[in-house]
PDB file of C-alpha atoms and ligand atoms in Angstrom:
ATOM      1  CA  MET A   1     -24.680 -64.276 -65.996  1.00  0.00           C
ATOM      2  CA  ARG A   2     -27.535 -66.157 -64.312  1.00  0.00           C
ATOM      3  CA  THR A   3     -30.911 -64.410 -64.704  1.00  0.00           C
ATOM      4  CA  PRO A   4     -32.444 -64.092 -61.238  1.00  0.00           C
ATOM      5  CA  ILE A   5     -35.769 -65.850 -60.749  1.00  0.00           C
ATOM      6  CA  ILE A   6     -38.340 -64.907 -58.126  1.00  0.00           C
ATOM      7  CA  ALA A   7     -41.191 -67.393 -57.813  1.00  0.00           C
ATOM      8  CA  GLY A   8     -44.288 -67.101 -55.659  1.00  0.00           C
ATOM      9  CA  ASN A   9     -45.656 -70.251 -54.060  1.00  0.00           C
ATOM     10  CA  TRP A  10     -49.284 -69.645 -53.202  1.00  0.00           C
ATOM     11  CA  LYS A  11     -49.558 -73.075 -51.507  1.00  0.00           C
ATOM     12  CA  MET A  12     -53.241 -73.954 -50.823  1.00  0.00           C
ATOM     13  CA  ASN A  13     -54.536 -70.393 -51.058  1.00  0.00           C
ATOM     14  CA  LYS A  14     -56.722 -68.308 -53.366  1.00  0.00           C
ATOM     15  CA  LEU A  15     -60.078 -69.128 -54.859  1.00  0.00           C
ATOM     16  CA  ASN A  16     -60.453 -68.255 -58.544  1.00  0.00           C
ATOM     17  CA  LYS A  17     -61.847 -64.777 -57.995  1.00  0.00           C
ATOM     18  CA  GLU A  18     -59.100 -63.953 -55.502  1.00  0.00           C
ATOM     19  CA  ALA A  19     -56.431 -65.308 -57.831  1.00  0.00           C
ATOM     20  CA  ASP A  20     -57.704 -63.177 -60.687  1.00  0.00           C
ATOM     21  CA  ALA A  21     -57.813 -60.040 -58.518  1.00  0.00           C
ATOM     22  CA  LEU A  22     -54.323 -60.665 -57.133  1.00  0.00           C
ATOM     23  CA  VAL A  23     -52.763 -61.102 -60.562  1.00  0.00           C
ATOM     24  CA  LYS A  24     -54.532 -58.059 -62.013  1.00  0.00           C
ATOM     25  CA  GLU A  25     -53.149 -55.936 -59.197  1.00  0.00           C
ATOM     26  CA  LEU A  26     -49.703 -57.510 -59.497  1.00  0.00           C
ATOM     27  CA  VAL A  27     -49.217 -57.133 -63.268  1.00  0.00           C
ATOM     28  CA  PRO A  28     -48.527 -53.346 -63.348  1.00  0.00           C
ATOM     29  CA  LEU A  29     -46.421 -53.535 -60.185  1.00  0.00           C
ATOM     30  CA  VAL A  30     -43.919 -56.002 -61.649  1.00  0.00           C
ATOM     31  CA  LYS A  31     -43.955 -55.080 -65.325  1.00  0.00           C
ATOM     32  CA  ASP A  32     -40.445 -53.595 -65.219  1.00  0.00           C
ATOM     33  CA  ALA A  33     -38.899 -56.412 -63.169  1.00  0.00           C
ATOM     34  CA  GLU A  34     -35.298 -57.212 -63.984  1.00  0.00           C
ATOM     35  CA  CYS A  35     -35.760 -60.825 -62.919  1.00  0.00           C
ATOM     36  CA  GLU A  36     -37.892 -63.681 -64.147  1.00  0.00           C
ATOM     37  CA  VAL A  37     -41.224 -63.647 -62.284  1.00  0.00           C
ATOM     38  CA  VAL A  38     -43.162 -66.882 -61.722  1.00  0.00           C
ATOM     39  CA  LEU A  39     -46.407 -67.699 -59.911  1.00  0.00           C
ATOM     40  CA  CYS A  40     -46.815 -71.287 -58.720  1.00  0.00           C
ATOM     41  CA  VAL A  41     -50.522 -71.570 -58.087  1.00  0.00           C
ATOM     42  CA  PRO A  42     -52.965 -74.281 -56.975  1.00  0.00           C
ATOM     43  CA  PHE A  43     -54.107 -76.557 -59.815  1.00  0.00           C
ATOM     44  CA  THR A  44     -57.595 -75.054 -59.660  1.00  0.00           C
ATOM     45  CA  ASP A  45     -56.241 -71.550 -60.336  1.00  0.00           C
ATOM     46  CA  ILE A  46     -54.110 -72.463 -63.351  1.00  0.00           C
ATOM     47  CA  VAL A  47     -56.600 -71.530 -66.069  1.00  0.00           C
ATOM     48  CA  THR A  48     -57.635 -68.298 -64.336  1.00  0.00           C
ATOM     49  CA  VAL A  49     -54.050 -67.200 -63.792  1.00  0.00           C
ATOM     50  CA  ARG A  50     -53.007 -68.200 -67.303  1.00  0.00           C
ATOM     51  CA  LYS A  51     -55.646 -65.845 -68.713  1.00  0.00           C
ATOM     52  CA  ALA A  52     -54.745 -63.039 -66.315  1.00  0.00           C
ATOM     53  CA  ILE A  53     -51.016 -63.135 -67.152  1.00  0.00           C
ATOM     54  CA  ARG A  54     -51.442 -63.317 -70.925  1.00  0.00           C
ATOM     55  CA  GLY A  55     -49.138 -60.768 -72.574  1.00  0.00           C
ATOM     56  CA  THR A  56     -47.301 -59.962 -69.338  1.00  0.00           C
ATOM     57  CA  ASN A  57     -43.831 -60.848 -68.021  1.00  0.00           C
ATOM     58  CA  ILE A  58     -45.266 -63.266 -65.431  1.00  0.00           C
ATOM     59  CA  ARG A  59     -44.710 -67.016 -65.959  1.00  0.00           C
ATOM     60  CA  LEU A  60     -47.009 -69.805 -64.844  1.00  0.00           C
ATOM     61  CA  GLY A  61     -46.072 -72.587 -62.429  1.00  0.00           C
ATOM     62  CA  ALA A  62     -47.726 -75.450 -60.535  1.00  0.00           C
ATOM     63  CA  GLN A  63     -46.813 -76.920 -57.149  1.00  0.00           C
ATOM     64  CA  ASN A  64     -46.477 -80.644 -57.819  1.00  0.00           C
ATOM     65  CA  VAL A  65     -46.574 -83.286 -60.544  1.00  0.00           C
ATOM     66  CA  HIS A  66     -46.905 -87.059 -60.489  1.00  0.00           C
ATOM     67  CA  TRP A  67     -44.378 -89.325 -62.209  1.00  0.00           C
ATOM     68  CA  ALA A  68     -46.775 -91.638 -64.028  1.00  0.00           C
ATOM     69  CA  GLU A  69     -48.127 -90.916 -67.491  1.00  0.00           C
ATOM     70  CA  SER A  70     -51.679 -91.635 -66.358  1.00  0.00           C
ATOM     71  CA  GLY A  71     -53.565 -94.230 -64.361  1.00  0.00           C
ATOM     72  CA  ALA A  72     -54.979 -95.104 -60.967  1.00  0.00           C
ATOM     73  CA  PHE A  73     -53.437 -92.346 -58.859  1.00  0.00           C
ATOM     74  CA  THR A  74     -56.435 -90.650 -57.308  1.00  0.00           C
ATOM     75  CA  GLY A  75     -55.832 -86.992 -56.552  1.00  0.00           C
ATOM     76  CA  GLU A  76     -52.639 -86.682 -58.573  1.00  0.00           C
ATOM     77  CA  ILE A  77     -51.817 -84.588 -61.658  1.00  0.00           C
ATOM     78  CA  SER A  78     -49.620 -85.709 -64.562  1.00  0.00           C
ATOM     79  CA  ALA A  79     -46.993 -83.735 -66.443  1.00  0.00           C
ATOM     80  CA  ALA A  80     -49.061 -84.051 -69.632  1.00  0.00           C
ATOM     81  CA  MET A  81     -52.011 -82.444 -67.838  1.00  0.00           C
ATOM     82  CA  LEU A  82     -49.869 -79.502 -66.744  1.00  0.00           C
ATOM     83  CA  LYS A  83     -48.360 -79.157 -70.199  1.00  0.00           C
ATOM     84  CA  GLU A  84     -51.821 -79.113 -71.738  1.00  0.00           C
ATOM     85  CA  LEU A  85     -52.676 -76.115 -69.534  1.00  0.00           C
ATOM     86  CA  LYS A  86     -49.477 -74.360 -70.700  1.00  0.00           C
ATOM     87  CA  VAL A  87     -47.791 -74.532 -67.331  1.00  0.00           C
ATOM     88  CA  GLU A  88     -44.070 -73.748 -67.595  1.00  0.00           C
ATOM     89  CA  TYR A  89     -42.611 -74.336 -64.108  1.00  0.00           C
ATOM     90  CA  VAL A  90     -43.424 -76.860 -61.393  1.00  0.00           C
ATOM     91  CA  ILE A  91     -42.258 -76.970 -57.783  1.00  0.00           C
ATOM     92  CA  ILE A  92     -41.045 -80.461 -56.840  1.00  0.00           C
ATOM     93  CA  GLY A  93     -40.090 -81.758 -53.396  1.00  0.00           C
ATOM     94  CA  HIS A  94     -41.256 -78.794 -51.329  1.00  0.00           C
ATOM     95  CA  SER A  95     -40.613 -79.480 -47.654  1.00  0.00           C
ATOM     96  CA  GLU A  96     -44.347 -79.382 -46.941  1.00  0.00           C
ATOM     97  CA  ARG A  97     -44.754 -82.270 -49.422  1.00  0.00           C
ATOM     98  CA  ARG A  98     -41.904 -84.107 -47.715  1.00  0.00           C
ATOM     99  CA  GLN A  99     -43.252 -83.399 -44.208  1.00  0.00           C
ATOM    100  CA  TYR A 100     -46.977 -84.037 -44.689  1.00  0.00           C
ATOM    101  CA  PHE A 101     -47.200 -86.287 -47.755  1.00  0.00           C
ATOM    102  CA  ASN A 102     -44.241 -88.639 -47.398  1.00  0.00           C
ATOM    103  CA  GLU A 103     -42.334 -87.196 -50.344  1.00  0.00           C
ATOM    104  CA  THR A 104     -38.862 -88.742 -50.521  1.00  0.00           C
ATOM    105  CA  ASN A 105     -35.737 -88.037 -52.544  1.00  0.00           C
ATOM    106  CA  GLU A 106     -36.654 -91.035 -54.669  1.00  0.00           C
ATOM    107  CA  THR A 107     -40.144 -89.751 -55.522  1.00  0.00           C
ATOM    108  CA  VAL A 108     -38.697 -86.283 -56.113  1.00  0.00           C
ATOM    109  CA  ASN A 109     -36.299 -87.845 -58.628  1.00  0.00           C
ATOM    110  CA  LYS A 110     -39.173 -89.557 -60.443  1.00  0.00           C
ATOM    111  CA  ARG A 111     -41.280 -86.397 -60.505  1.00  0.00           C
ATOM    112  CA  ILE A 112     -38.386 -84.372 -61.947  1.00  0.00           C
ATOM    113  CA  GLN A 113     -37.948 -86.952 -64.709  1.00  0.00           C
ATOM    114  CA  ALA A 114     -41.647 -86.797 -65.572  1.00  0.00           C
ATOM    115  CA  ALA A 115     -41.595 -82.992 -65.644  1.00  0.00           C
ATOM    116  CA  LEU A 116     -38.537 -82.963 -67.907  1.00  0.00           C
ATOM    117  CA  ASN A 117     -40.130 -85.510 -70.247  1.00  0.00           C
ATOM    118  CA  TYR A 118     -42.842 -82.917 -70.898  1.00  0.00           C
ATOM    119  CA  LYS A 119     -40.437 -79.983 -71.081  1.00  0.00           C
ATOM    120  CA  LEU A 120     -41.717 -78.508 -67.842  1.00  0.00           C
ATOM    121  CA  LYS A 121     -39.136 -76.644 -65.742  1.00  0.00           C
ATOM    122  CA  PRO A 122     -38.776 -78.178 -62.279  1.00  0.00           C
ATOM    123  CA  ILE A 123     -38.038 -75.983 -59.268  1.00  0.00           C
ATOM    124  CA  VAL A 124     -36.460 -78.625 -57.042  1.00  0.00           C
ATOM    125  CA  CYS A 125     -36.542 -77.907 -53.301  1.00  0.00           C
ATOM    126  CA  ILE A 126     -33.969 -79.138 -50.834  1.00  0.00           C
ATOM    127  CA  GLY A 127     -33.058 -78.040 -47.315  1.00  0.00           C
ATOM    128  CA  GLU A 128     -32.342 -79.155 -43.780  1.00  0.00           C
ATOM    129  CA  THR A 129     -34.544 -79.166 -40.685  1.00  0.00           C
ATOM    130  CA  LEU A 130     -33.643 -77.213 -37.554  1.00  0.00           C
ATOM    131  CA  GLU A 131     -32.625 -80.421 -35.783  1.00  0.00           C
ATOM    132  CA  GLU A 132     -30.324 -81.329 -38.657  1.00  0.00           C
ATOM    133  CA  ARG A 133     -28.742 -77.867 -38.685  1.00  0.00           C
ATOM    134  CA  GLU A 134     -28.257 -77.823 -34.923  1.00  0.00           C
ATOM    135  CA  SER A 135     -26.605 -81.220 -34.947  1.00  0.00           C
ATOM    136  CA  GLY A 136     -24.161 -80.156 -37.657  1.00  0.00           C
ATOM    137  CA  GLN A 137     -25.674 -82.285 -40.409  1.00  0.00           C
ATOM    138  CA  THR A 138     -26.646 -79.553 -42.883  1.00  0.00           C
ATOM    139  CA  GLU A 139     -24.046 -80.384 -45.516  1.00  0.00           C
ATOM    140  CA  GLN A 140     -24.592 -84.135 -45.263  1.00  0.00           C
ATOM    141  CA  VAL A 141     -28.354 -83.701 -45.657  1.00  0.00           C
ATOM    142  CA  LEU A 142     -27.962 -81.359 -48.637  1.00  0.00           C
ATOM    143  CA  TYR A 143     -25.410 -83.695 -50.206  1.00  0.00           C
ATOM    144  CA  THR A 144     -27.711 -86.703 -49.936  1.00  0.00           C
ATOM    145  CA  GLN A 145     -30.678 -84.725 -51.284  1.00  0.00           C
ATOM    146  CA  ILE A 146     -28.645 -83.533 -54.279  1.00  0.00           C
ATOM    147  CA  ILE A 147     -27.281 -86.977 -55.104  1.00  0.00           C
ATOM    148  CA  GLU A 148     -30.587 -88.806 -54.682  1.00  0.00           C
ATOM    149  CA  CYS A 149     -32.924 -86.215 -56.201  1.00  0.00           C
ATOM    150  CA  LEU A 150     -30.708 -85.520 -59.208  1.00  0.00           C
ATOM    151  CA  ARG A 151     -29.555 -89.081 -59.859  1.00  0.00           C
ATOM    152  CA  GLY A 152     -29.384 -90.001 -63.524  1.00  0.00           C
ATOM    153  CA  PHE A 153     -29.868 -86.568 -65.073  1.00  0.00           C
ATOM    154  CA  LYS A 154     -27.805 -85.487 -68.045  1.00  0.00           C
ATOM    155  CA  SER A 155     -26.181 -82.117 -68.640  1.00  0.00           C
ATOM    156  CA  TRP A 156     -29.013 -80.905 -70.891  1.00  0.00           C
ATOM    157  CA  ASP A 157     -31.600 -81.717 -68.212  1.00  0.00           C
ATOM    158  CA  PHE A 158     -30.094 -79.000 -66.040  1.00  0.00           C
ATOM    159  CA  ASP A 159     -30.840 -76.339 -68.661  1.00  0.00           C
ATOM    160  CA  ARG A 160     -34.494 -76.494 -67.635  1.00  0.00           C
ATOM    161  CA  MET A 161     -33.945 -76.943 -63.905  1.00  0.00           C
ATOM    162  CA  VAL A 162     -33.913 -74.515 -60.984  1.00  0.00           C
ATOM    163  CA  LEU A 163     -32.931 -75.509 -57.435  1.00  0.00           C
ATOM    164  CA  ALA A 164     -34.351 -73.899 -54.325  1.00  0.00           C
ATOM    165  CA  TYR A 165     -32.440 -74.052 -51.054  1.00  0.00           C
ATOM    166  CA  GLU A 166     -35.136 -73.882 -48.409  1.00  0.00           C
ATOM    167  CA  PRO A 167     -34.059 -74.483 -44.818  1.00  0.00           C
ATOM    168  CA  VAL A 168     -37.187 -76.049 -43.347  1.00  0.00           C
ATOM    169  CA  TRP A 169     -36.850 -74.001 -40.145  1.00  0.00           C
ATOM    170  CA  ALA A 170     -37.168 -70.769 -42.139  1.00  0.00           C
ATOM    171  CA  ILE A 171     -40.305 -71.624 -44.104  1.00  0.00           C
ATOM    172  CA  GLY A 172     -43.395 -69.796 -42.944  1.00  0.00           C
ATOM    173  CA  THR A 173     -41.797 -69.120 -39.579  1.00  0.00           C
ATOM    174  CA  GLY A 174     -40.714 -65.510 -40.057  1.00  0.00           C
ATOM    175  CA  LYS A 175     -37.165 -66.722 -39.297  1.00  0.00           C
ATOM    176  CA  THR A 176     -34.943 -66.022 -42.290  1.00  0.00           C
ATOM    177  CA  ALA A 177     -31.550 -67.607 -42.711  1.00  0.00           C
ATOM    178  CA  THR A 178     -28.942 -64.857 -42.534  1.00  0.00           C
ATOM    179  CA  SER A 179     -27.619 -63.891 -45.925  1.00  0.00           C
ATOM    180  CA  GLU A 180     -24.314 -65.539 -44.956  1.00  0.00           C
ATOM    181  CA  GLN A 181     -26.014 -68.811 -43.944  1.00  0.00           C
ATOM    182  CA  ALA A 182     -28.025 -68.885 -47.176  1.00  0.00           C
ATOM    183  CA  ASN A 183     -25.026 -68.009 -49.306  1.00  0.00           C
ATOM    184  CA  GLU A 184     -22.862 -70.613 -47.602  1.00  0.00           C
ATOM    185  CA  ALA A 185     -25.423 -73.388 -48.089  1.00  0.00           C
ATOM    186  CA  ILE A 186     -25.990 -72.457 -51.734  1.00  0.00           C
ATOM    187  CA  ALA A 187     -22.231 -72.321 -52.338  1.00  0.00           C
ATOM    188  CA  PHE A 188     -22.034 -75.851 -50.919  1.00  0.00           C
ATOM    189  CA  ILE A 189     -24.865 -76.994 -53.203  1.00  0.00           C
ATOM    190  CA  ARG A 190     -23.174 -75.445 -56.247  1.00  0.00           C
ATOM    191  CA  ASP A 191     -19.851 -77.005 -55.318  1.00  0.00           C
ATOM    192  CA  THR A 192     -21.473 -80.419 -54.943  1.00  0.00           C
ATOM    193  CA  ILE A 193     -23.103 -80.035 -58.372  1.00  0.00           C
ATOM    194  CA  ARG A 194     -19.718 -79.071 -59.800  1.00  0.00           C
ATOM    195  CA  LYS A 195     -18.034 -82.157 -58.332  1.00  0.00           C
ATOM    196  CA  ARG A 196     -20.865 -84.568 -59.134  1.00  0.00           C
ATOM    197  CA  PHE A 197     -21.781 -83.192 -62.574  1.00  0.00           C
ATOM    198  CA  SER A 198     -19.603 -80.415 -64.065  1.00  0.00           C
ATOM    199  CA  LEU A 199     -18.308 -76.900 -63.622  1.00  0.00           C
ATOM    200  CA  LYS A 200     -20.372 -75.727 -66.596  1.00  0.00           C
ATOM    201  CA  ILE A 201     -23.622 -77.080 -65.110  1.00  0.00           C
ATOM    202  CA  ALA A 202     -22.827 -75.628 -61.686  1.00  0.00           C
ATOM    203  CA  ASP A 203     -22.031 -72.208 -63.157  1.00  0.00           C
ATOM    204  CA  LYS A 204     -25.255 -72.054 -65.151  1.00  0.00           C
ATOM    205  CA  LEU A 205     -27.671 -73.549 -62.635  1.00  0.00           C
ATOM    206  CA  ARG A 206     -29.915 -71.059 -60.871  1.00  0.00           C
ATOM    207  CA  ILE A 207     -30.274 -71.689 -57.142  1.00  0.00           C
ATOM    208  CA  GLN A 208     -32.911 -69.768 -55.213  1.00  0.00           C
ATOM    209  CA  TYR A 209     -33.178 -69.141 -51.506  1.00  0.00           C
ATOM    210  CA  GLY A 210     -36.560 -69.718 -49.846  1.00  0.00           C
ATOM    211  CA  GLY A 211     -37.680 -69.122 -46.272  1.00  0.00           C
ATOM    212  CA  SER A 212     -39.520 -66.015 -45.047  1.00  0.00           C
ATOM    213  CA  MET A 213     -38.055 -63.850 -47.803  1.00  0.00           C
ATOM    214  CA  ASN A 214     -39.767 -60.478 -48.014  1.00  0.00           C
ATOM    215  CA  GLY A 215     -39.331 -56.852 -49.026  1.00  0.00           C
ATOM    216  CA  GLY A 216     -37.263 -56.194 -45.918  1.00  0.00           C
ATOM    217  CA  ASN A 217     -34.591 -58.853 -46.401  1.00  0.00           C
ATOM    218  CA  VAL A 218     -34.569 -59.474 -50.148  1.00  0.00           C
ATOM    219  CA  LYS A 219     -31.962 -56.863 -51.019  1.00  0.00           C
ATOM    220  CA  GLU A 220     -29.381 -58.266 -48.656  1.00  0.00           C
ATOM    221  CA  LEU A 221     -30.061 -61.856 -49.701  1.00  0.00           C
ATOM    222  CA  MET A 222     -29.974 -61.042 -53.414  1.00  0.00           C
ATOM    223  CA  ALA A 223     -26.698 -59.161 -52.990  1.00  0.00           C
ATOM    224  CA  MET A 224     -24.998 -62.455 -52.133  1.00  0.00           C
ATOM    225  CA  GLU A 225     -22.951 -63.949 -54.912  1.00  0.00           C
ATOM    226  CA  GLU A 226     -24.493 -67.423 -54.904  1.00  0.00           C
ATOM    227  CA  ILE A 227     -28.178 -66.528 -54.508  1.00  0.00           C
ATOM    228  CA  ASP A 228     -29.993 -66.381 -57.844  1.00  0.00           C
ATOM    229  CA  GLY A 229     -33.512 -65.658 -56.692  1.00  0.00           C
ATOM    230  CA  GLY A 230     -36.180 -66.556 -54.203  1.00  0.00           C
ATOM    231  CA  LEU A 231     -39.062 -68.918 -53.640  1.00  0.00           C
ATOM    232  CA  ILE A 232     -41.621 -66.850 -51.801  1.00  0.00           C
ATOM    233  CA  GLY A 233     -44.518 -68.260 -49.792  1.00  0.00           C
ATOM    234  CA  GLY A 234     -46.330 -65.865 -47.454  1.00  0.00           C
ATOM    235  CA  ALA A 235     -45.242 -62.653 -49.142  1.00  0.00           C
ATOM    236  CA  SER A 236     -46.492 -63.848 -52.539  1.00  0.00           C
ATOM    237  CA  LEU A 237     -50.094 -63.765 -51.346  1.00  0.00           C
ATOM    238  CA  SER A 238     -50.159 -59.961 -51.413  1.00  0.00           C
ATOM    239  CA  PRO A 239     -49.472 -58.127 -54.692  1.00  0.00           C
ATOM    240  CA  ALA A 240     -47.698 -55.240 -52.938  1.00  0.00           C
ATOM    241  CA  LYS A 241     -45.516 -57.505 -50.791  1.00  0.00           C
ATOM    242  CA  PHE A 242     -44.622 -59.790 -53.683  1.00  0.00           C
ATOM    243  CA  ALA A 243     -43.838 -56.767 -55.887  1.00  0.00           C
ATOM    244  CA  ASP A 244     -41.507 -55.472 -53.167  1.00  0.00           C
ATOM    245  CA  VAL A 245     -39.542 -58.712 -53.420  1.00  0.00           C
ATOM    246  CA  VAL A 246     -39.570 -58.812 -57.214  1.00  0.00           C
ATOM    247  CA  ASN A 247     -38.433 -55.170 -57.482  1.00  0.00           C
ATOM    248  CA  TYR A 248     -35.583 -55.658 -55.044  1.00  0.00           C
ATOM    249  CA  LYS A 249     -33.037 -53.697 -57.054  1.00  0.00           C
TER     250      LYS A 249
HETATM  251  C1  PEP B 301     -42.151 -71.542 -49.422  1.00  0.00           C
HETATM  252  O1  PEP B 301     -43.332 -71.833 -49.388  1.00  0.00           O
HETATM  253  O2  PEP B 301     -41.400 -72.132 -50.207  1.00  0.00           O
HETATM  254  C2  PEP B 301     -41.657 -70.490 -48.533  1.00  0.00           C
HETATM  255  C3  PEP B 301     -40.398 -70.162 -48.578  1.00  0.00           C
HETATM  256  O3  PEP B 301     -42.570 -69.923 -47.686  1.00  0.00           O
HETATM  257  P1  PEP B 301     -42.353 -68.584 -46.806  1.00  0.00           P
HETATM  258  O4  PEP B 301     -41.834 -67.533 -47.766  1.00  0.00           O
HETATM  259  O5  PEP B 301     -43.723 -68.254 -46.298  1.00  0.00           O
HETATM  260  O6  PEP B 301     -41.380 -68.901 -45.747  1.00  0.00           O
END
């Protein structure tokens, strides 16, 4: 019932020329994908990538958005600015933002609201650190992130939202969560959404797994009942590797 969604997160990679070349190589490789395909690119690549994906099945995403309409927020980007560039998706609360730029559940909540106000589709990232997992706090951490990040949203807000379960210890480390670990965590997230919001929202909401997903492990992860897609960092920087993930079937 839930259309799978595979999104690439280029992070701070790719100059314009490289972005253009990557997308041109990627387009024919993913044209028959049975999932939704998204590229979340640096702000400076948005216009280039938008042109390169015109008429294809690839959707455009950004990697962050500020909550204010406009104003004295040097270095930030507003939802209106992204909308003007025809961006559709935006990653919010990635663990690298939380780790290096003091992103909190509260600021994630505000960014989601701003994105929704402009009809952008937030890809909201949550996940535990290794220390939290090893001390048995995974569920508590996920619970708090869900409650605080999603506070105040109405049922219709979830129609445009995607969640990404990204255990911090699996991001960029080459260490993937086992398919059982990922499925179990996502089942917990869905169950929490069901209890806190509704069964209908929980059933419809797409929840991705992210953390060293690649062509070698995607099939097993995507075979799990609760996993509706992937957020792909490293492997999205190569057209062939990203296509291997997208064409997992
Ligand atoms: C990510 O950036 O969200 C991610 C999951 O990265 P990687 O695939 O490199 O672990």
